[in-house]
XYZ file of C-alpha atoms in Angstrom:
350
model
C -0.226 50.082 21.005
C -1.727 48.647 17.774
C 1.306 46.562 16.818
C 0.354 43.659 19.015
C -3.036 42.844 17.445
C -1.711 43.314 13.845
C 1.172 40.953 14.493
C -1.151 38.407 16.060
C -3.447 38.666 12.989
C -0.493 38.110 10.630
C 0.665 35.162 12.696
C -2.822 33.663 12.543
C -2.892 34.123 8.757
C 0.582 32.573 8.437
C -0.423 29.615 10.564
C -3.388 29.058 8.229
C -1.110 29.076 5.158
C 1.566 26.774 6.539
C 0.272 23.198 6.247
C 0.561 20.973 9.246
C 3.303 18.388 8.939
C 1.874 15.197 7.421
C 2.036 12.037 9.361
C 4.185 9.329 7.879
C 2.116 6.573 6.235
C 1.884 3.503 8.355
C 4.086 0.836 6.786
C 2.305 -2.517 6.993
C 4.179 -4.980 9.104
C 5.723 -7.943 7.382
C 3.585 -11.041 7.839
C 4.900 -13.056 10.701
C 5.982 -16.556 9.904
C 3.197 -18.901 10.871
C 4.160 -22.332 12.018
C 2.910 -25.228 9.936
C 1.133 -26.503 13.037
C -1.668 -24.035 13.737
C -3.114 -23.720 17.209
C -6.371 -25.193 15.964
C -8.176 -26.291 12.798
C -9.503 -23.361 10.749
C -10.964 -25.106 7.710
C -9.172 -23.338 4.817
C -8.774 -26.665 3.034
C -12.571 -27.027 2.667
C -12.548 -24.486 -0.193
C -11.508 -27.322 -2.535
C -14.566 -29.317 -1.468
C -16.773 -26.232 -1.858
C -15.491 -25.704 -5.406
C -16.010 -29.400 -6.195
C -19.625 -29.291 -4.966
C -20.373 -26.167 -6.987
C -18.846 -27.654 -10.166
C -20.805 -30.867 -9.652
C -24.055 -28.891 -9.384
C -23.493 -26.661 -12.414
C -21.449 -29.054 -14.552
C -19.113 -27.683 -17.213
C -18.758 -27.314 -20.983
C -16.107 -28.882 -23.181
C -16.093 -28.369 -26.939
C -13.788 -30.481 -29.092
C -13.303 -30.105 -32.850
C -11.996 -32.830 -35.162
C -10.379 -31.879 -38.486
C -8.918 -34.116 -41.178
C -9.596 -35.945 -44.413
C -12.403 -38.493 -44.652
C -11.491 -42.043 -43.722
C -8.926 -41.212 -41.022
C -11.151 -42.497 -38.206
C -12.078 -39.134 -36.626
C -15.542 -40.215 -35.462
C -14.266 -43.547 -34.144
C -11.476 -41.873 -32.182
C -13.838 -39.395 -30.488
C -16.180 -42.269 -29.564
C -13.189 -44.142 -28.121
C -12.016 -41.070 -26.163
C -15.342 -40.685 -24.359
C -16.298 -44.386 -24.432
C -19.717 -43.516 -25.826
C -21.391 -42.804 -29.157
C -20.776 -39.057 -29.413
C -19.733 -38.533 -33.050
C -21.954 -37.413 -35.911
C -21.632 -40.880 -37.495
C -23.529 -42.350 -34.553
C -26.097 -39.541 -34.745
C -27.853 -40.442 -37.963
C -25.014 -40.138 -40.503
C -24.601 -42.991 -42.948
C -21.720 -44.087 -45.152
C -23.688 -43.500 -48.358
C -23.693 -39.735 -47.841
C -21.784 -37.895 -50.545
C -18.631 -35.979 -49.666
C -19.738 -32.328 -49.309
C -18.511 -29.921 -51.985
C -17.311 -27.453 -49.374
C -16.312 -27.802 -45.750
C -19.373 -28.131 -43.541
C -19.467 -27.684 -39.785
C -21.605 -30.097 -37.788
C -21.846 -29.732 -34.008
C -23.468 -32.403 -31.848
C -24.015 -31.917 -28.120
C -24.249 -34.581 -25.411
C -24.365 -34.586 -21.631
C -21.957 -37.122 -20.126
C -22.027 -37.921 -16.418
C -19.359 -39.756 -14.452
C -18.919 -39.918 -10.685
C -21.619 -37.279 -10.196
C -19.857 -34.765 -12.472
C -21.801 -33.574 -15.530
C -20.028 -32.495 -18.685
C -21.815 -30.906 -21.605
C -19.696 -32.225 -24.462
C -19.961 -30.781 -27.964
C -18.193 -32.573 -30.821
C -17.656 -30.339 -33.860
C -16.982 -32.280 -37.052
C -15.733 -30.797 -40.327
C -16.805 -33.137 -43.166
C -15.363 -32.203 -46.551
C -12.061 -30.841 -45.223
C -9.181 -31.754 -47.547
C -11.334 -34.038 -49.724
C -11.489 -31.874 -52.843
C -9.108 -31.658 -55.790
C -8.621 -27.945 -55.074
C -8.321 -27.432 -51.303
C -7.297 -23.788 -51.490
C -8.407 -21.850 -48.398
C -10.550 -24.776 -47.202
C -9.676 -23.838 -43.595
C -11.586 -20.539 -43.887
C -15.050 -21.935 -42.893
C -13.409 -23.533 -39.823
C -11.650 -20.292 -38.826
C -14.923 -18.414 -39.391
C -16.827 -20.857 -37.158
C -14.250 -20.538 -34.333
C -14.370 -16.722 -34.499
C -18.189 -16.758 -34.593
C -18.207 -18.583 -31.248
C -15.883 -15.920 -29.763
C -18.169 -13.220 -31.168
C -21.242 -14.893 -29.664
C -19.551 -15.028 -26.237
C -18.396 -11.391 -26.528
C -21.907 -10.140 -27.386
C -23.323 -11.933 -24.345
C -20.547 -10.481 -22.188
C -21.119 -6.827 -23.170
C -24.898 -6.957 -22.699
C -26.173 -4.635 -19.976
C -28.330 -7.363 -18.475
C -26.040 -10.288 -19.111
C -26.628 -13.862 -18.053
C -25.090 -15.082 -14.829
C -23.606 -18.030 -16.708
C -22.872 -17.351 -20.359
C -23.287 -20.471 -22.545
C -19.811 -21.444 -23.731
C -19.682 -22.643 -27.340
C -16.021 -21.667 -27.896
C -13.791 -24.420 -29.305
C -11.469 -25.522 -26.484
C -9.502 -28.122 -28.414
C -8.926 -29.002 -32.075
C -7.639 -32.495 -32.879
C -5.915 -32.267 -36.257
C -5.635 -35.663 -37.976
C -2.474 -36.252 -40.009
C -2.551 -38.969 -42.663
C -0.087 -41.836 -41.828
C 1.929 -41.491 -45.043
C 5.279 -41.907 -43.270
C 6.778 -39.189 -45.509
C 6.068 -35.610 -44.470
C 3.242 -33.161 -43.821
C 1.211 -32.008 -46.801
C 1.174 -28.270 -47.671
C -2.509 -28.311 -46.602
C -1.565 -29.573 -43.115
C 1.015 -26.813 -42.703
C -1.283 -24.082 -44.015
C -4.166 -25.143 -41.764
C -2.032 -25.260 -38.620
C -0.310 -21.959 -39.484
C -3.635 -20.152 -39.749
C -5.533 -21.868 -36.957
C -2.841 -22.213 -34.264
C -3.297 -18.491 -33.529
C -7.007 -18.848 -32.711
C -7.435 -22.338 -31.197
C -5.542 -25.036 -29.262
C -4.349 -27.504 -31.921
C -3.293 -31.020 -30.935
C -1.760 -32.908 -33.908
C -2.648 -36.598 -34.119
C -1.282 -39.261 -36.500
C -4.344 -41.290 -37.460
C -4.461 -45.056 -38.032
C -0.957 -45.560 -36.611
C -1.340 -49.350 -36.983
C -0.572 -48.945 -40.711
C 3.082 -48.144 -39.851
C 5.814 -50.219 -38.242
C 7.266 -49.016 -34.918
C 10.397 -47.675 -36.672
C 8.339 -45.867 -39.331
C 6.116 -44.382 -36.622
C 9.090 -43.046 -34.617
C 10.725 -41.547 -37.723
C 7.462 -39.970 -38.905
C 6.800 -38.397 -35.489
C 10.304 -36.867 -35.465
C 9.866 -35.582 -39.030
C 6.501 -33.989 -38.208
C 7.929 -32.288 -35.093
C 10.841 -30.931 -37.146
C 8.549 -29.593 -39.878
C 6.294 -27.873 -37.346
C 9.336 -26.263 -35.723
C 10.847 -25.122 -39.053
C 7.514 -23.563 -40.096
C 7.084 -21.828 -36.714
C 3.825 -23.615 -35.914
C 2.910 -23.612 -32.228
C 0.688 -26.495 -31.141
C -0.815 -27.032 -27.697
C 0.713 -26.912 -25.052
C 2.435 -23.708 -26.255
C 5.828 -22.955 -24.699
C 5.038 -19.338 -23.792
C 2.013 -20.324 -21.685
C 3.886 -22.607 -19.268
C 3.205 -21.048 -15.872
C 5.995 -22.513 -13.754
C 8.959 -24.888 -13.831
C 6.800 -27.922 -13.024
C 4.478 -27.161 -15.966
C 7.454 -26.528 -18.243
C 9.117 -29.838 -17.343
C 5.886 -31.799 -17.858
C 4.950 -30.020 -21.105
C 8.489 -30.215 -22.539
C 8.316 -33.992 -22.195
C 4.980 -34.034 -24.077
C 6.281 -31.686 -26.798
C 9.549 -33.553 -27.333
C 8.395 -37.162 -26.949
C 4.636 -37.610 -27.359
C 3.614 -35.049 -29.988
C 2.097 -35.807 -32.412
C 0.204 -38.682 -30.766
C 0.196 -41.782 -33.008
C -3.215 -43.324 -32.278
C -5.615 -46.088 -33.192
C -9.315 -45.767 -32.415
C -11.893 -48.502 -31.954
C -15.237 -48.808 -30.203
C -15.322 -52.622 -30.499
C -14.435 -54.953 -27.646
C -12.455 -58.208 -27.922
C -11.383 -60.896 -25.480
C -7.605 -60.900 -24.866
C -6.083 -63.120 -22.133
C -9.412 -63.315 -20.334
C -9.917 -59.505 -20.410
C -12.325 -57.385 -22.474
C -10.328 -54.760 -24.371
C -11.084 -52.110 -26.980
C -9.225 -53.039 -30.136
C -8.977 -53.669 -33.863
C -8.880 -57.213 -35.207
C -6.295 -57.943 -37.904
C -5.196 -61.242 -39.536
C -2.056 -61.235 -37.325
C -3.697 -60.371 -34.010
C -5.626 -57.769 -32.069
C -4.343 -54.193 -31.750
C -5.262 -53.049 -28.255
C -6.234 -49.387 -28.257
C -5.272 -48.763 -24.612
C -2.009 -50.722 -24.720
C 0.949 -48.283 -24.901
C 3.133 -50.830 -26.702
C 0.547 -50.871 -29.524
C -0.333 -47.158 -29.836
C -0.447 -43.857 -27.935
C -4.195 -43.546 -27.551
C -3.970 -43.848 -23.735
C -1.460 -40.965 -23.657
C -3.773 -38.781 -25.764
C -6.792 -39.575 -23.566
C -4.886 -38.840 -20.347
C -3.501 -35.626 -21.846
C -6.819 -34.238 -23.142
C -9.126 -35.409 -20.347
C -7.211 -36.324 -17.190
C -4.389 -33.763 -16.979
C -4.972 -30.801 -19.354
C -8.748 -30.429 -19.827
C -9.039 -27.469 -17.431
C -5.902 -25.885 -18.896
C -7.330 -26.208 -22.437
C -10.375 -24.250 -21.259
C -8.248 -21.629 -19.488
C -5.892 -21.055 -22.445
C -8.957 -20.695 -24.706
C -10.495 -18.086 -22.382
C -7.390 -16.195 -21.227
C -5.346 -16.238 -24.445
C -7.300 -16.958 -27.637
C -10.595 -15.335 -26.596
C -8.830 -12.355 -24.953
C -6.808 -11.766 -28.146
C -10.026 -11.805 -30.208
C -11.859 -9.615 -27.673
C -9.084 -6.998 -27.491
C -8.922 -6.772 -31.297
C -12.701 -6.446 -31.698
C -13.102 -3.804 -28.998
C -10.093 -1.908 -30.332
C -11.416 -1.964 -33.912
C -14.894 -0.783 -32.894
C -14.028 1.877 -30.342
C -14.912 -0.148 -27.270
C -18.010 -2.151 -28.273
C -18.982 -4.582 -31.013
C -21.177 -2.981 -33.702
C -24.837 -3.045 -32.717
C -27.263 -4.952 -34.902
C -30.976 -4.021 -35.011
C -31.684 -6.834 -32.534
C -29.019 -5.727 -30.034
C -30.134 -2.081 -30.427
C -33.711 -3.027 -29.496
C -32.450 -5.042 -26.519
C -30.275 -2.092 -25.492
C -33.248 0.337 -25.607
C -35.538 -2.052 -23.697
C -32.827 -2.515 -21.054
C -32.519 1.270 -20.667
């Protein structure tokens, strides 16, 4: 008579132990092919306009560094690039200044506006680089400056109460000026680019290209490219950062044909065939800066400003800064070492 209830109790216990069969996860359906012609206008394309408006309101930063011996026309070239007086020479520097005994770093900021778009441009000059008899390790102050800017950005980023928009002082582009000897790169050129190509986007430039004939210029460019390749020096745009086939095709052409850009800079205007042109006057005629048959300045300008400016900023942030950031956080167990100032800020934030 008691068997029935005991069995029913056991069955109840068993039913509790045995899990209910799980339902199969719902597999998301494959997206159906949408015809190119939608039933009505949605407005997805307006995101580009929204981004443009936001950028125009906030503006953006671009920091360019110029490195090379004195007398290679660095200041003039930067003025020519931005068609305004943006170099240190036009900001109170005079020719009678003595060459500094060590490499100095001078940064000058300007706000340039064109077509409603504001750009905060910072030109970082390096007077004294390569001008001494002993130039051993003269790239170290430059490397230190570049890393200091990464450190500054990192400290702002790890703050508890960080700014909505962190001021960007990181060097996005370094124009390295090669002397137009027509022979080969100096050991100093190779050493600088070896050390710095790992931390910044280097664009090699042959300065004062009007001092060479067309044949000499072509031969020198080929020789420089070969030497950079033999020494394993990666200049911008680096091969490993090409995102797709289109980028690779475009950048391969630049790497194999244009680099290093042989340029002439001038901020003086002359009349040529009824047109006002930027150029340099010589006894045998006027060298037009923006004429591709005379020099490659127009190619350099289009490359730096019109086609690759955003990419220079992205490679700086996603590659060079990320490499620095990962190393610093790894070395210090997750956070940069706290100074007294950051410790006080940290306590006040808490």
